[in-house]
Amino acid sequence: MDATNKLPLEMVYHWEKNKANALYMTQPIGDGNVVEYTWGRAVDEARRMAAYLKSLNLPEKSRIGLISKNCAQWIMTDWAIWMAGHISVPLYPTLNADTVNYILDHAGCEVLFVGKLDDWDMMKPGVPESVRCISYPLSPPNDFETWDDIVGKFPPLEGETRRDPDELATIVYTSGSTGRPKGVMLSFRNMAFAATGGMEVLGVGPSERMLSYLPLAHVFERTFVELGSLYAGFHLFFAESLDTFVQDLQRAQPTLFLSVPRLWVKFQHGVLQKMPKKKLDRLMKVPLLNKVIKKKILKGLGLDKVKLAGSGSAPLSSDVLDWYRNLGLELLEGYGMSENFAYSHMNKPGRSRTGYVGEAAPGVEVRISEQGEVLIKSPATMMGYYKDEEKTKEAFTEDGFLRTGDKGEIDEMGRLKLTGRLKEIFKTSKGKYIAPAPIENRLMSHDAIEMVCVSGANQTQPYALVMLGEEVQPKTADENFRKELEASFKNLIQEVNKTVDPHEQLAFITVVKDEWSIENSFLTPTLKLKRNVVEDAYQAKVDSWYAKRQPVIWQ
């Protein structure tokens, strides 16, 4: 079926008519049990919830909040909100009460769906008493009206709701590595264009299987998983928890698998803990063993059926990319932003280049400004920022190109390489500018390092803060292990310094004791480093580290 020019709700009604009895979503509910939703059941429950929302007599186009980890009800809620003529406002399931309160107030949400959450007690104080809450089957204990009661009571909303293509469909609040999150306004046309283009580039059809586990509040998962399943008609599985992730993967046997760099690195570290890299490399050179080992590793990760694997939201080091490609998994990087519904650039199978985020997707215009900034324009580009005309104006050039804030360059095949963030570039005391991202990518080639932050504004040379992998951290209590690790870090600095300009050479590496996490605000909900928070946390110690004149410093 040609999905071009069809809006999300039209696709919902299409599958309801044409595939009502086909399995659409598999939702784990604990103890190895699952609930299965056919297209017919999913649309019926969404229609019933839409009828309930209509009964509340909210003003037309009201904003309705949704805070939950990924589950079947998340997707049905999005549809129900649209069917009832309203606008969905997803919130990350890891936000603190202050940010929850800010978003609900800024968007003017009178209704909030409260779903599967690990720390509802932390968030609850941020929800005003005036907000009507509805809970999902997997919600933490509460006394709200429940999803099951509502769909049991209300008859399904009849007919097919028509929404205007240029009408506001959703407000996505950016995770914001600095300051308050901004509300990105996306229309039904923006969403439809990104989803149809994305499925076309990836060559995705109804026979695929995907595991949904990255936050649906983020555009990456929303475009390629929620909207992807809607436009291609494939089977969606949900993850139960981090502890059951391997079983969830084994159940789904995904044919498409998208992740973020931090998780790809964690998967790799998990394999290398069981079999050190040198031994693995040696065995992989044996022709008879090569295929057996590759298959065993991919099967162990639950990725042996994957035909297309993607990584997005931040750069992945070339060593990690090459490692997966050697296993026979062509890991393709892509690039997009909340402001263009994650639809911008993608590597294509057989045309990828390490270190590049791929070619412009169909319908995307791209150019590099005189300052080296990547500028992008397409029908997926946002309508603007909610209630913020000033920031909206700042986000666009006079001729309507989105200012990405990323620096980049384009090769002869039209593939884009990102060379750093304009705002992340800092100046040393010698007056030289440094882009931290390329140096960080080189450091990430070390298999003991999980995260890295290169800094050094107003210092003579840059330095690097590194966080060790969780399986490496406890071993540093062993003096011999620590000495070996320190020696390998000294080698790493020498290797990296050979590949960069003199003013970019690292003075030292500091190994931090702290864990950088979403909970302590060092990371955004999509696991990106909040550079300013990390730098501020160690600022008081930086001068004393330089004074030590040692290549490796242990915090």
Coordinates of C-alpha atoms in Angstrom, one line a residue:
M1 CA 0.0 0.0 0.0
D2 CA 1.2 3.5 -0.8
A3 CA 1.3 5.4 2.4
T4 CA 2.5 8.6 0.8
N5 CA 0.5 11.7 1.9
K6 CA -1.5 9.7 4.4
L7 CA -1.6 11.2 7.9
P8 CA -1.0 9.0 11.0
L9 CA -4.7 8.6 11.9
E10 CA -5.5 7.6 8.3
M11 CA -2.9 4.8 8.7
V12 CA -4.5 3.7 12.0
Y13 CA -7.9 3.4 10.2
H14 CA -6.2 1.6 7.3
W15 CA -4.9 -1.2 9.4
E16 CA -8.2 -1.4 11.4
K17 CA -10.0 -2.1 8.1
N18 CA -7.4 -4.3 6.4
K19 CA -5.5 -6.1 9.1
A20 CA -7.8 -6.2 12.1
N21 CA -6.9 -9.7 13.1
A22 CA -3.1 -9.4 12.5
L23 CA -0.9 -9.2 15.6
Y24 CA 0.4 -5.7 16.2
M25 CA 1.8 -5.4 19.7
T26 CA 3.2 -7.8 22.3
Q27 CA 3.3 -6.4 25.8
P28 CA 5.1 -8.2 28.7
I29 CA 3.2 -8.0 32.0
G30 CA 5.7 -9.8 34.3
D31 CA 6.7 -13.4 35.1
G32 CA 7.3 -14.1 31.5
N33 CA 3.6 -13.4 30.6
V34 CA 2.5 -11.2 27.7
V35 CA -0.7 -9.5 26.4
E36 CA -1.1 -9.4 22.7
Y37 CA -2.9 -6.7 20.8
T38 CA -4.2 -7.2 17.2
W39 CA -4.7 -4.1 15.1
G40 CA -8.4 -4.4 15.7
R41 CA -8.1 -4.5 19.5
A42 CA -5.6 -1.7 19.6
V43 CA -7.7 0.7 17.5
D44 CA -10.9 -0.3 19.4
E45 CA -9.3 0.6 22.8
A46 CA -8.0 3.9 21.3
R47 CA -11.5 4.7 20.1
R48 CA -13.0 4.0 23.5
M49 CA -10.4 6.2 25.2
A50 CA -11.0 8.9 22.6
A51 CA -14.8 8.7 23.5
Y52 CA -13.9 9.2 27.2
L53 CA -11.6 12.2 26.3
K54 CA -14.5 13.7 24.3
S55 CA -16.8 13.3 27.3
L56 CA -14.6 15.6 29.4
N57 CA -15.6 18.5 27.1
L58 CA -12.1 20.0 27.1
P59 CA -11.5 23.0 24.9
E60 CA -10.8 22.1 21.3
K61 CA -7.1 21.2 20.6
S62 CA -6.3 20.8 24.3
R63 CA -2.8 19.6 25.2
I64 CA -2.9 16.2 26.9
G65 CA 0.2 14.9 28.8
L66 CA 1.6 11.4 28.7
I67 CA 4.3 10.2 31.1
S68 CA 5.3 6.5 30.9
K69 CA 8.0 4.1 29.8
N70 CA 7.2 2.4 26.5
C71 CA 4.1 0.1 26.5
A72 CA 1.2 -0.7 24.3
Q73 CA -1.0 1.9 26.0
W74 CA 1.5 4.7 25.2
I75 CA 0.8 4.2 21.4
M76 CA -2.9 3.8 21.9
T77 CA -3.0 7.0 24.0
D78 CA -1.3 9.0 21.2
W79 CA -4.0 7.8 18.8
A80 CA -6.8 8.5 21.2
I81 CA -5.7 12.0 21.8
W82 CA -5.6 12.7 18.1
M83 CA -9.0 11.0 17.5
A84 CA -10.5 13.2 20.2
G85 CA -9.2 16.3 18.4
H86 CA -6.4 17.1 20.9
I87 CA -2.6 17.5 21.0
S88 CA -0.3 15.0 22.7
V89 CA 2.5 16.1 25.0
P90 CA 4.9 13.2 25.9
L91 CA 7.1 13.6 29.0
Y92 CA 10.3 11.5 29.6
P93 CA 9.7 8.9 32.2
T94 CA 12.9 10.0 34.1
L95 CA 12.1 13.6 34.7
N96 CA 12.2 15.2 38.1
A97 CA 9.1 16.9 39.7
D98 CA 10.3 20.4 38.8
T99 CA 10.6 19.6 35.1
V100 CA 7.3 17.7 35.1
N101 CA 5.7 20.7 36.6
Y102 CA 7.3 23.1 34.2
I103 CA 6.1 21.1 31.1
L104 CA 2.6 20.6 32.3
D105 CA 2.3 24.2 33.2
H106 CA 4.0 25.5 30.0
A107 CA 1.9 23.3 27.7
G108 CA -1.3 23.9 29.8
C109 CA -2.1 20.2 30.2
E110 CA -5.4 19.5 32.1
V111 CA -5.2 15.7 31.7
L112 CA -2.2 13.4 32.2
F113 CA -1.8 9.7 31.4
V114 CA 0.4 8.1 34.1
G115 CA 2.0 4.9 33.0
K116 CA 4.8 2.5 33.7
L117 CA 7.3 4.4 35.8
D118 CA 10.2 3.5 38.1
D119 CA 10.1 6.6 40.3
W120 CA 6.6 8.0 40.3
D121 CA 7.0 9.2 44.0
M122 CA 9.8 11.6 42.8
M123 CA 7.6 13.0 39.9
K124 CA 4.2 13.1 41.7
P125 CA 4.8 16.4 43.5
G126 CA 5.3 18.1 40.1
V127 CA 1.7 17.3 39.0
P128 CA -0.8 20.0 40.0
E129 CA -3.9 18.8 41.9
S130 CA -6.1 20.3 39.1
V131 CA -4.7 17.9 36.5
R132 CA -6.9 14.9 35.9
C133 CA -4.8 11.7 35.9
I134 CA -5.5 8.3 34.2
S135 CA -3.4 5.3 35.0
Y136 CA -2.3 2.3 32.8
P137 CA -2.4 -1.4 33.7
L138 CA 1.4 -1.2 34.5
S139 CA 1.3 2.0 36.5
P140 CA 2.6 2.3 40.0
P141 CA -0.1 2.1 42.8
N142 CA -2.4 5.1 42.6
D143 CA -6.1 6.0 43.0
F144 CA -6.6 7.4 39.5
E145 CA -9.2 6.3 37.0
T146 CA -7.8 3.3 35.1
W147 CA -7.4 2.6 31.5
D148 CA -9.2 -0.8 31.7
D149 CA -12.2 0.7 33.5
I150 CA -12.5 3.5 31.0
V151 CA -12.3 1.3 27.9
G152 CA -14.7 -1.1 29.6
K153 CA -17.3 1.7 30.2
F154 CA -17.2 3.8 27.0
P155 CA -18.4 2.6 23.6
P156 CA -15.9 3.2 20.8
L157 CA -15.8 6.7 19.1
E158 CA -17.5 6.1 15.8
G159 CA -16.3 7.2 12.3
E160 CA -12.9 8.4 11.2
T161 CA -11.5 11.6 12.7
R162 CA -10.0 13.9 10.1
R163 CA -7.1 16.2 11.2
D164 CA -5.7 18.9 9.0
P165 CA -2.1 18.1 7.8
D166 CA -0.8 21.4 9.0
E167 CA -2.5 21.2 12.4
L168 CA -0.4 20.9 15.6
A169 CA -0.2 17.1 16.4
T170 CA 2.3 17.0 19.3
I171 CA 4.6 19.1 21.4
V172 CA 7.9 17.4 22.0
Y173 CA 9.9 19.0 24.9
T174 CA 13.6 18.7 24.1
S175 CA 15.6 17.0 26.8
G176 CA 17.8 20.2 26.8
S177 CA 21.4 19.7 27.7
T178 CA 21.2 23.3 29.0
G179 CA 18.4 25.3 30.5
R180 CA 14.7 24.7 30.4
P181 CA 13.3 22.3 27.7
K182 CA 11.8 23.9 24.7
G183 CA 8.5 22.7 23.2
V184 CA 9.0 21.6 19.6
M185 CA 5.7 21.9 17.7
L186 CA 5.2 19.2 15.1
S187 CA 2.3 19.0 12.7
F188 CA 0.7 15.8 11.3
R189 CA 2.4 16.6 8.0
N190 CA 5.8 16.8 9.7
M191 CA 5.3 13.4 11.3
A192 CA 3.9 11.8 8.1
F193 CA 6.7 13.0 5.9
A194 CA 9.4 11.8 8.3
A195 CA 7.8 8.4 8.8
T196 CA 7.2 7.7 5.1
G197 CA 10.6 8.9 4.1
G198 CA 12.3 6.9 6.9
M199 CA 10.6 3.7 6.0
E200 CA 11.4 4.2 2.3
V201 CA 15.1 4.8 2.9
L202 CA 15.3 1.7 5.2
G203 CA 13.2 -0.5 2.8
V204 CA 11.0 -1.6 5.7
G205 CA 7.9 -3.7 5.3
P206 CA 5.2 -5.4 7.3
S207 CA 7.2 -8.5 8.0
E208 CA 9.7 -6.7 10.3
R209 CA 9.8 -7.1 14.1
M210 CA 11.0 -4.3 16.4
L211 CA 11.7 -4.1 20.1
S212 CA 10.6 -0.7 21.5
Y213 CA 12.7 0.3 24.5
L214 CA 14.3 3.8 23.9
P215 CA 12.0 6.5 25.3
L216 CA 8.9 7.0 23.0
A217 CA 9.0 10.6 24.3
H218 CA 12.1 11.1 22.1
V219 CA 11.7 11.7 18.4
F220 CA 14.1 8.9 17.4
E221 CA 11.9 6.2 18.8
R222 CA 8.7 8.0 17.9
T223 CA 9.6 8.3 14.2
F224 CA 11.1 5.0 13.5
V225 CA 9.2 2.8 15.9
E226 CA 5.7 4.2 16.7
L227 CA 5.2 5.9 13.3
G228 CA 7.4 3.4 11.5
S229 CA 5.1 0.6 12.7
L230 CA 2.1 2.6 11.6
Y231 CA 3.4 3.3 8.1
A232 CA 4.9 -0.1 7.5
G233 CA 2.5 -2.2 9.5
F234 CA 5.1 -4.3 11.3
H235 CA 5.0 -6.1 14.7
L236 CA 6.1 -4.2 17.8
F237 CA 7.4 -5.8 21.0
F238 CA 8.0 -3.9 24.3
A239 CA 10.8 -4.4 26.8
E240 CA 9.7 -5.2 30.4
S241 CA 12.8 -3.9 32.3
L242 CA 16.6 -3.6 32.1
D243 CA 16.8 -6.9 34.0
T244 CA 14.8 -8.8 31.5
F245 CA 16.2 -7.0 28.4
V246 CA 18.0 -10.1 27.0
Q247 CA 14.8 -12.2 27.4
D248 CA 12.8 -9.4 25.8
L249 CA 15.2 -9.3 22.8
Q250 CA 15.1 -13.1 22.5
R251 CA 11.3 -13.0 22.5
A252 CA 11.2 -10.3 19.8
Q253 CA 13.9 -11.6 17.6
P254 CA 14.1 -8.2 16.0
T255 CA 14.8 -7.7 12.3
L256 CA 15.4 -4.0 12.9
F257 CA 17.2 -2.8 15.9
L258 CA 17.9 0.9 16.8
S259 CA 20.0 2.0 19.8
V260 CA 22.1 4.8 21.1
P261 CA 25.9 4.8 21.4
R262 CA 26.0 4.2 25.1
L263 CA 24.1 1.0 24.8
W264 CA 26.1 -0.3 21.8
V265 CA 29.2 0.3 23.9
K266 CA 27.6 -1.5 26.9
F267 CA 26.7 -4.5 24.7
Q268 CA 30.3 -4.6 23.4
H269 CA 31.8 -4.4 26.9
G270 CA 29.5 -7.2 28.0
V271 CA 30.9 -9.5 25.2
L272 CA 34.5 -8.5 25.9
Q273 CA 34.1 -9.2 29.6
K274 CA 33.5 -12.8 28.7
M275 CA 36.2 -13.0 26.1
P276 CA 39.0 -10.4 26.0
K277 CA 39.4 -8.5 22.7
K278 CA 42.9 -10.0 21.9
K279 CA 41.6 -13.5 22.2
L280 CA 38.5 -12.8 20.3
D281 CA 40.5 -11.1 17.4
R282 CA 42.8 -14.1 17.3
L283 CA 39.9 -16.6 17.1
M284 CA 38.1 -14.5 14.5
K285 CA 41.2 -15.0 12.2
V286 CA 40.6 -18.7 12.1
P287 CA 38.4 -19.3 9.0
L288 CA 36.6 -22.3 10.5
L289 CA 35.8 -20.5 13.8
N290 CA 35.0 -17.1 12.4
K291 CA 31.4 -17.7 11.3
V292 CA 30.6 -19.8 14.4
I293 CA 31.9 -17.1 16.8
K294 CA 30.1 -14.3 15.0
K295 CA 26.8 -16.2 15.1
K296 CA 27.3 -17.1 18.8
I297 CA 28.0 -13.5 19.8
L298 CA 25.0 -12.1 17.8
K299 CA 22.7 -14.8 19.2
G300 CA 23.9 -14.1 22.7
L301 CA 23.0 -10.4 22.2
G302 CA 19.6 -11.4 20.7
L303 CA 20.6 -9.7 17.4
D304 CA 21.2 -12.7 15.2
K305 CA 18.0 -12.0 13.1
V306 CA 18.8 -8.3 12.7
K307 CA 19.1 -7.3 9.1
L308 CA 19.3 -3.5 9.8
A309 CA 20.9 -2.0 12.9
G310 CA 21.0 1.7 13.5
S311 CA 22.6 4.1 16.0
G312 CA 21.6 7.7 16.6
S313 CA 21.3 10.7 19.0
A314 CA 25.1 11.0 19.4
P315 CA 28.3 10.0 17.5
L316 CA 29.6 6.4 17.9
S317 CA 33.4 5.8 17.8
S318 CA 34.8 4.3 14.6
D319 CA 36.3 1.4 16.7
V320 CA 32.9 0.4 18.0
L321 CA 31.4 0.6 14.5
D322 CA 34.1 -1.5 13.0
W323 CA 33.8 -4.0 15.8
Y324 CA 30.1 -4.6 15.0
R325 CA 30.8 -4.6 11.3
N326 CA 33.4 -7.3 11.8
L327 CA 30.6 -9.4 13.5
G328 CA 28.6 -9.0 10.3
L329 CA 26.2 -6.3 11.7
E330 CA 26.4 -3.3 9.5
L331 CA 25.7 -0.6 12.1
L332 CA 24.3 2.4 10.3
E333 CA 24.5 5.8 11.9
G334 CA 21.9 8.4 11.3
Y335 CA 21.3 12.0 12.3
G336 CA 18.3 14.1 13.2
M337 CA 16.9 16.4 15.8
S338 CA 13.7 17.0 17.7
E339 CA 13.2 20.0 15.5
N340 CA 13.0 17.8 12.3
F341 CA 11.4 14.8 13.9
A342 CA 14.7 12.8 13.6
Y343 CA 14.5 13.0 9.8
S344 CA 17.6 14.4 8.3
H345 CA 20.5 12.1 7.3
M346 CA 21.0 8.3 7.2
N347 CA 23.7 5.9 6.1
K348 CA 22.5 3.4 3.6
P349 CA 23.6 -0.2 3.5
G350 CA 26.6 -0.6 1.3
R351 CA 27.1 3.2 1.1
S352 CA 28.1 4.0 4.7
R353 CA 31.4 5.6 5.6
T354 CA 32.8 5.4 9.1
G355 CA 32.7 8.7 10.9
Y356 CA 29.8 10.0 8.7
V357 CA 26.1 10.2 9.5
G358 CA 25.1 9.5 5.9
E359 CA 23.3 11.1 3.0
A360 CA 20.4 13.5 3.2
A361 CA 17.1 11.6 3.3
P362 CA 14.6 12.1 0.5
G363 CA 13.1 15.6 0.5
V364 CA 15.9 17.1 2.7
E365 CA 17.9 20.1 1.6
V366 CA 21.2 20.7 3.3
R367 CA 23.9 23.3 3.1
I368 CA 26.9 24.3 5.2
S369 CA 27.1 28.0 6.3
E370 CA 30.2 30.2 6.2
Q371 CA 30.7 29.4 9.9
G372 CA 30.6 25.7 9.1
E373 CA 27.1 25.1 10.6
V374 CA 24.8 22.4 9.1
L375 CA 21.6 24.0 7.8
I376 CA 18.6 21.8 7.0
K377 CA 15.2 22.3 5.4
S378 CA 12.5 19.7 4.7
P379 CA 8.7 19.2 5.1
A380 CA 9.6 17.4 8.4
T381 CA 11.0 20.7 9.9
M382 CA 9.0 21.9 13.0
M383 CA 6.4 24.6 13.1
G384 CA 8.4 26.4 15.8
Y385 CA 8.8 26.4 19.5
Y386 CA 5.6 26.5 21.6
K387 CA 4.9 30.0 23.1
D388 CA 8.4 31.2 22.1
E389 CA 8.5 33.4 19.0
E390 CA 12.0 34.7 19.8
K391 CA 13.7 31.3 20.0
T392 CA 11.7 30.2 16.9
K393 CA 13.1 33.1 15.0
E394 CA 16.6 32.4 16.1
A395 CA 16.3 28.7 15.0
F396 CA 15.8 29.6 11.3
T397 CA 17.7 31.4 8.6
E398 CA 15.9 34.1 6.6
D399 CA 15.2 31.6 3.8
G400 CA 13.7 29.0 6.2
F401 CA 16.6 26.7 6.9
L402 CA 16.9 25.2 10.4
R403 CA 20.1 26.1 12.2
T404 CA 21.2 22.8 13.7
G405 CA 24.0 24.2 15.9
D406 CA 26.2 21.4 14.6
K407 CA 29.3 21.9 12.5
G408 CA 29.8 19.6 9.6
E409 CA 31.3 18.9 6.2
I410 CA 30.0 17.0 3.2
D411 CA 32.0 14.5 1.1
E412 CA 31.8 13.8 -2.7
M413 CA 29.0 11.3 -2.3
G414 CA 26.9 13.8 -0.3
R415 CA 27.6 12.1 3.1
L416 CA 27.7 14.4 6.1
K417 CA 30.4 14.3 8.8
L418 CA 29.7 16.2 12.0
T419 CA 32.7 17.9 13.4
G420 CA 31.3 19.3 16.7
R421 CA 28.7 21.5 18.2
L422 CA 29.1 25.3 17.6
K423 CA 28.3 25.9 21.3
E424 CA 30.6 23.1 22.5
I425 CA 33.7 24.6 20.9
F426 CA 36.0 26.2 23.5
K427 CA 39.0 28.4 23.4
T428 CA 42.3 27.6 25.1
S429 CA 44.4 30.2 26.8
K430 CA 46.5 30.3 23.7
G431 CA 43.5 31.6 21.8
K432 CA 43.0 28.3 19.8
Y433 CA 39.6 26.8 19.3
I434 CA 38.9 23.1 20.1
A435 CA 36.0 20.9 19.1
P436 CA 35.8 18.2 21.8
A437 CA 33.6 15.6 19.9
P438 CA 36.3 14.2 17.5
I439 CA 38.8 13.8 20.3
E440 CA 36.2 12.1 22.5
N441 CA 35.4 9.7 19.7
R442 CA 39.1 8.7 19.6
L443 CA 39.3 8.1 23.3
M444 CA 36.1 6.0 23.2
S445 CA 38.1 3.3 21.3
H446 CA 39.5 2.1 24.7
D447 CA 37.3 -0.7 25.9
A448 CA 37.4 0.3 29.6
I449 CA 36.0 3.7 28.9
E450 CA 32.2 4.1 28.9
M451 CA 31.9 7.9 28.7
V452 CA 34.3 10.8 28.1
C453 CA 34.2 14.6 28.3
V454 CA 37.0 16.7 26.8
S455 CA 37.3 20.1 28.3
G456 CA 39.9 22.8 29.0
A457 CA 38.5 26.3 28.2
N458 CA 41.1 29.0 29.1
Q459 CA 43.8 26.3 29.9
T460 CA 47.0 25.8 27.9
Q461 CA 45.9 22.4 26.5
P462 CA 42.7 20.4 26.7
Y463 CA 42.2 17.5 29.1
A464 CA 39.7 14.5 29.3
L465 CA 37.4 13.3 32.1
V466 CA 36.6 9.6 31.6
M467 CA 34.1 7.4 33.3
L468 CA 34.9 3.7 33.4
G469 CA 32.5 0.9 32.4
E470 CA 30.5 -0.5 35.4
E471 CA 32.2 -3.8 35.1
V472 CA 35.7 -2.2 35.1
Q473 CA 35.2 0.2 38.0
P474 CA 35.3 -2.5 40.9
K475 CA 38.5 -4.0 39.4
T476 CA 40.5 -0.8 40.0
A477 CA 40.7 -1.7 43.7
D478 CA 43.3 -4.3 42.6
E479 CA 46.7 -2.4 42.5
N480 CA 48.0 -4.5 39.6
F481 CA 44.9 -4.0 37.5
R482 CA 45.0 -0.3 38.2
K483 CA 48.7 -0.1 37.1
E484 CA 47.9 -2.0 33.8
L485 CA 45.0 0.3 33.1
E486 CA 47.1 3.4 33.8
A487 CA 49.7 2.2 31.4
S488 CA 47.1 1.6 28.7
F489 CA 45.7 5.1 29.3
K490 CA 49.2 6.6 28.9
N491 CA 49.5 4.8 25.6
L492 CA 46.0 6.0 24.6
I493 CA 47.0 9.7 25.2
Q494 CA 50.1 9.2 23.1
E495 CA 48.1 7.6 20.2
V496 CA 45.4 10.2 20.3
N497 CA 47.9 13.1 20.5
K498 CA 49.7 11.8 17.3
T499 CA 46.4 12.2 15.4
V500 CA 45.5 15.7 16.4
D501 CA 46.9 19.2 15.9
P502 CA 49.4 20.4 18.5
H503 CA 46.9 22.8 20.2
E504 CA 44.4 19.8 20.5
Q505 CA 46.8 17.5 22.3
L506 CA 45.6 16.3 25.7
A507 CA 47.5 17.3 28.8
F508 CA 46.1 14.4 30.9
I509 CA 43.2 12.1 31.5
T510 CA 41.3 12.2 34.8
V511 CA 39.5 9.0 35.8
V512 CA 36.4 10.0 37.7
K513 CA 34.8 8.0 40.6
D514 CA 31.3 9.3 40.1
E515 CA 28.7 7.7 37.8
W516 CA 27.3 10.1 35.2
S517 CA 23.6 9.3 35.1
I518 CA 20.2 10.7 34.3
E519 CA 19.4 10.7 38.0
N520 CA 22.2 13.1 39.0
S521 CA 21.5 15.2 35.9
F522 CA 24.8 14.5 34.3
L523 CA 23.0 13.0 31.3
T524 CA 19.9 13.9 29.4
P525 CA 17.0 11.4 29.3
T526 CA 18.5 10.2 25.9
L527 CA 21.9 9.5 27.6
K528 CA 23.6 12.5 26.1
L529 CA 26.2 14.2 28.2
K530 CA 25.2 17.5 29.8
R531 CA 28.6 19.0 29.2
N532 CA 28.1 22.1 31.3
V533 CA 26.9 20.0 34.3
V534 CA 29.9 17.7 34.0
E535 CA 32.4 20.5 33.7
D536 CA 30.9 22.5 36.6
A537 CA 31.1 19.4 38.9
Y538 CA 34.9 19.2 38.6
Q539 CA 35.8 22.9 37.9
A540 CA 37.2 23.5 41.4
K541 CA 39.8 20.7 41.0
V542 CA 41.0 21.4 37.4
D543 CA 43.9 23.8 38.3
S544 CA 45.3 21.3 40.8
W545 CA 45.2 18.6 38.1
Y546 CA 47.2 20.7 35.7
A547 CA 49.7 21.5 38.5
K548 CA 50.4 17.7 39.0
R549 CA 51.8 17.4 35.4
Q550 CA 50.8 13.7 35.3
P551 CA 49.3 12.0 32.2
V552 CA 46.7 10.0 34.3
I553 CA 45.0 11.3 37.4
W554 CA 42.7 9.3 39.6
Q555 CA 40.0 11.4 41.2

